[in-house]
Coordinates of C-alpha atoms in Angstrom, one line a residue:
X24 CA 107.1 76.7 88.4
X25 CA 104.4 77.8 86.0
X26 CA 100.8 75.8 86.3
X27 CA 98.2 74.9 83.8
X28 CA 94.5 76.6 84.6
X29 CA 92.4 74.3 82.4
X30 CA 93.1 71.3 79.7
X31 CA 95.7 72.5 77.3
X32 CA 95.7 70.3 73.8
X33 CA 98.6 69.0 72.0
X34 CA 99.8 72.1 69.6
X35 CA 98.5 74.8 71.2
X36 CA 99.8 78.1 72.8
X37 CA 100.8 78.0 76.3
X38 CA 102.9 80.6 76.9
X39 CA 103.8 83.7 74.3
X40 CA 107.1 86.6 74.7
X41 CA 108.6 89.0 73.1
X42 CA 111.7 88.6 71.3
X43 CA 112.8 91.9 72.6
X44 CA 112.7 90.7 75.9
X45 CA 115.2 87.7 75.6
X46 CA 118.8 87.9 76.5
X47 CA 120.8 85.8 74.6
X48 CA 124.8 84.9 73.9
X49 CA 124.5 86.4 70.6
X50 CA 124.6 90.1 72.2
X51 CA 127.7 91.3 73.4
X52 CA 127.9 92.3 77.0
X53 CA 127.7 96.2 77.9
X54 CA 130.6 95.9 80.3
X55 CA 133.3 94.5 77.4
X56 CA 133.9 92.1 75.5
X57 CA 132.4 89.2 77.9
X58 CA 130.7 87.1 75.5
X59 CA 128.6 83.3 76.3
X60 CA 127.7 82.6 79.9
X61 CA 129.8 86.0 81.3
X62 CA 128.1 88.1 79.1
X63 CA 124.3 86.6 80.0
X64 CA 125.8 86.9 83.4
X65 CA 126.6 89.8 83.6
X66 CA 123.1 92.1 81.5
X67 CA 121.8 89.6 84.0
X68 CA 122.9 91.7 87.2
X69 CA 122.5 95.0 84.8
X70 CA 118.8 94.5 84.1
X71 CA 118.3 92.8 88.2
X72 CA 119.9 96.2 89.4
X73 CA 117.8 98.5 87.3
X74 CA 114.5 97.0 88.4
X75 CA 114.4 95.4 84.8
X76 CA 110.6 94.2 85.6
X77 CA 110.8 91.2 83.2
X78 CA 113.4 89.5 85.6
X79 CA 111.7 90.4 89.4
X80 CA 110.1 86.6 89.0
X81 CA 114.3 85.4 89.8
X82 CA 114.7 83.9 92.8
X83 CA 118.1 85.5 95.6
X84 CA 119.1 81.7 95.7
X85 CA 118.7 78.8 93.9
X86 CA 119.2 75.1 95.0
X87 CA 123.1 74.8 93.7
X88 CA 126.1 73.6 95.2
X89 CA 127.6 77.5 95.3
X90 CA 124.5 78.1 97.5
X91 CA 124.9 74.9 99.5
X92 CA 126.7 75.2 102.9
X93 CA 130.1 72.5 103.8
X94 CA 127.7 70.1 105.6
X95 CA 125.4 69.8 102.7
X96 CA 128.5 69.2 100.7
X97 CA 129.4 66.2 102.7
X98 CA 126.6 64.7 101.7
X99 CA 128.1 64.2 98.5
X100 CA 130.6 62.6 99.9
X101 CA 132.0 59.5 98.0
X102 CA 130.2 60.1 95.2
X103 CA 131.5 61.2 91.4
X104 CA 129.9 64.9 91.9
X105 CA 131.4 65.9 95.5
X106 CA 134.1 67.4 93.5
X107 CA 132.5 69.3 91.4
X108 CA 130.1 70.6 93.2
X109 CA 132.6 71.3 95.9
X110 CA 134.1 73.7 93.5
X111 CA 131.5 75.1 92.0
X112 CA 131.7 78.1 93.9
X113 CA 135.5 78.6 94.2
X114 CA 135.0 78.5 90.1
X115 CA 133.1 81.1 90.2
X116 CA 134.6 83.2 92.1
X117 CA 138.2 82.3 90.4
X118 CA 135.8 83.4 87.1
X119 CA 135.4 86.6 89.0
X120 CA 138.6 87.2 90.1
X121 CA 140.4 86.6 86.8
X122 CA 138.1 88.9 84.8
X123 CA 138.7 92.0 87.3
X124 CA 135.2 92.7 87.7
X125 CA 134.5 96.1 89.6
X126 CA 132.3 95.4 92.6
X127 CA 130.6 98.5 91.7
X128 CA 129.7 96.6 88.8
X129 CA 128.8 93.6 89.7
X130 CA 129.8 91.9 93.2
X131 CA 131.0 88.6 93.5
X132 CA 127.8 87.5 94.9
X133 CA 126.1 89.3 92.6
X134 CA 128.0 87.2 89.5
X135 CA 127.7 84.1 91.6
X136 CA 124.3 84.5 91.6
X137 CA 123.9 85.5 87.7
X138 CA 126.2 82.7 87.0
X139 CA 124.0 80.2 88.4
X140 CA 120.5 81.6 87.0
X141 CA 122.4 81.5 83.5
X142 CA 123.4 77.9 84.2
X143 CA 120.2 76.6 85.2
X144 CA 117.4 78.8 83.4
X145 CA 118.9 79.5 79.7
X146 CA 117.5 77.3 76.8
X147 CA 119.6 76.9 73.7
X148 CA 121.3 75.3 71.1
X149 CA 123.6 75.3 68.0
X150 CA 126.0 77.6 70.6
X151 CA 123.7 79.6 71.3
X152 CA 122.4 80.4 74.8
X153 CA 119.3 82.6 75.6
X154 CA 117.3 83.6 79.2
X155 CA 113.6 84.0 77.8
X156 CA 111.9 85.6 80.8
X157 CA 108.8 84.2 82.6
X158 CA 108.9 80.7 80.0
X159 CA 111.9 80.2 82.0
X160 CA 109.6 79.2 85.3
X161 CA 108.1 76.0 83.0
X162 CA 109.2 73.2 84.4
X163 CA 109.3 69.7 82.1
X164 CA 110.0 66.5 82.8
X165 CA 112.8 65.0 80.7
X166 CA 110.2 63.9 78.1
X167 CA 109.5 66.4 75.2
X168 CA 106.7 68.3 76.5
X169 CA 107.4 71.3 74.5
X170 CA 108.3 73.5 71.5
X171 CA 109.3 76.1 70.7
X172 CA 108.5 78.4 67.8
X173 CA 110.4 81.2 67.6
X174 CA 107.9 84.0 65.2
X175 CA 110.5 86.3 63.4
X176 CA 107.3 88.2 61.4
X177 CA 105.7 89.1 64.6
X178 CA 108.5 89.0 67.2
X179 CA 107.5 86.6 69.4
X180 CA 108.7 83.6 70.9
X181 CA 106.0 81.2 71.5
X182 CA 106.0 78.1 73.3
X183 CA 103.3 75.2 72.1
X184 CA 102.7 72.5 74.4
X185 CA 103.9 68.6 72.4
X186 CA 101.1 66.9 74.2
X187 CA 97.8 67.3 75.9
X188 CA 98.1 68.8 79.6
X189 CA 95.4 68.6 82.4
X190 CA 94.3 71.3 84.6
X191 CA 96.9 71.7 87.6
X192 CA 99.1 70.1 85.8
X193 CA 103.1 71.7 85.6

């Protein structure tokens, strides 16, 4: 996550990245006609394999059910989320097999990793999803702490504070 190093006032710029760094569902993958989450995942794998520094901060795994052991999933037994959580990895494995993605293009493990990154790190609305490098590190409560201001004229995506933040606050 990111943390304020000083007090930040409402409306102040928190972080800004060039629009060209963003990965969006508006773009087709360079690996066929994939769209949506799959296109983002395949593009993310390509960029990671190429050593793209904009995505070097991404962790190797996440605390998501696709990475949990059967013992960890067992803690959910009896809850409404047990079945969906238990099937997350197999669903992603089926998606990979259905698309017949060659392992030299995107291995199963890379695909599961990338789909989990897409599902946990995208921003979106109106049918568009986007991965914003470095902005994806921001942790935010359910309260609307942040607002995004896409500046077309200068080509930057800017994240502004929707409230005051104290030094040390995420």
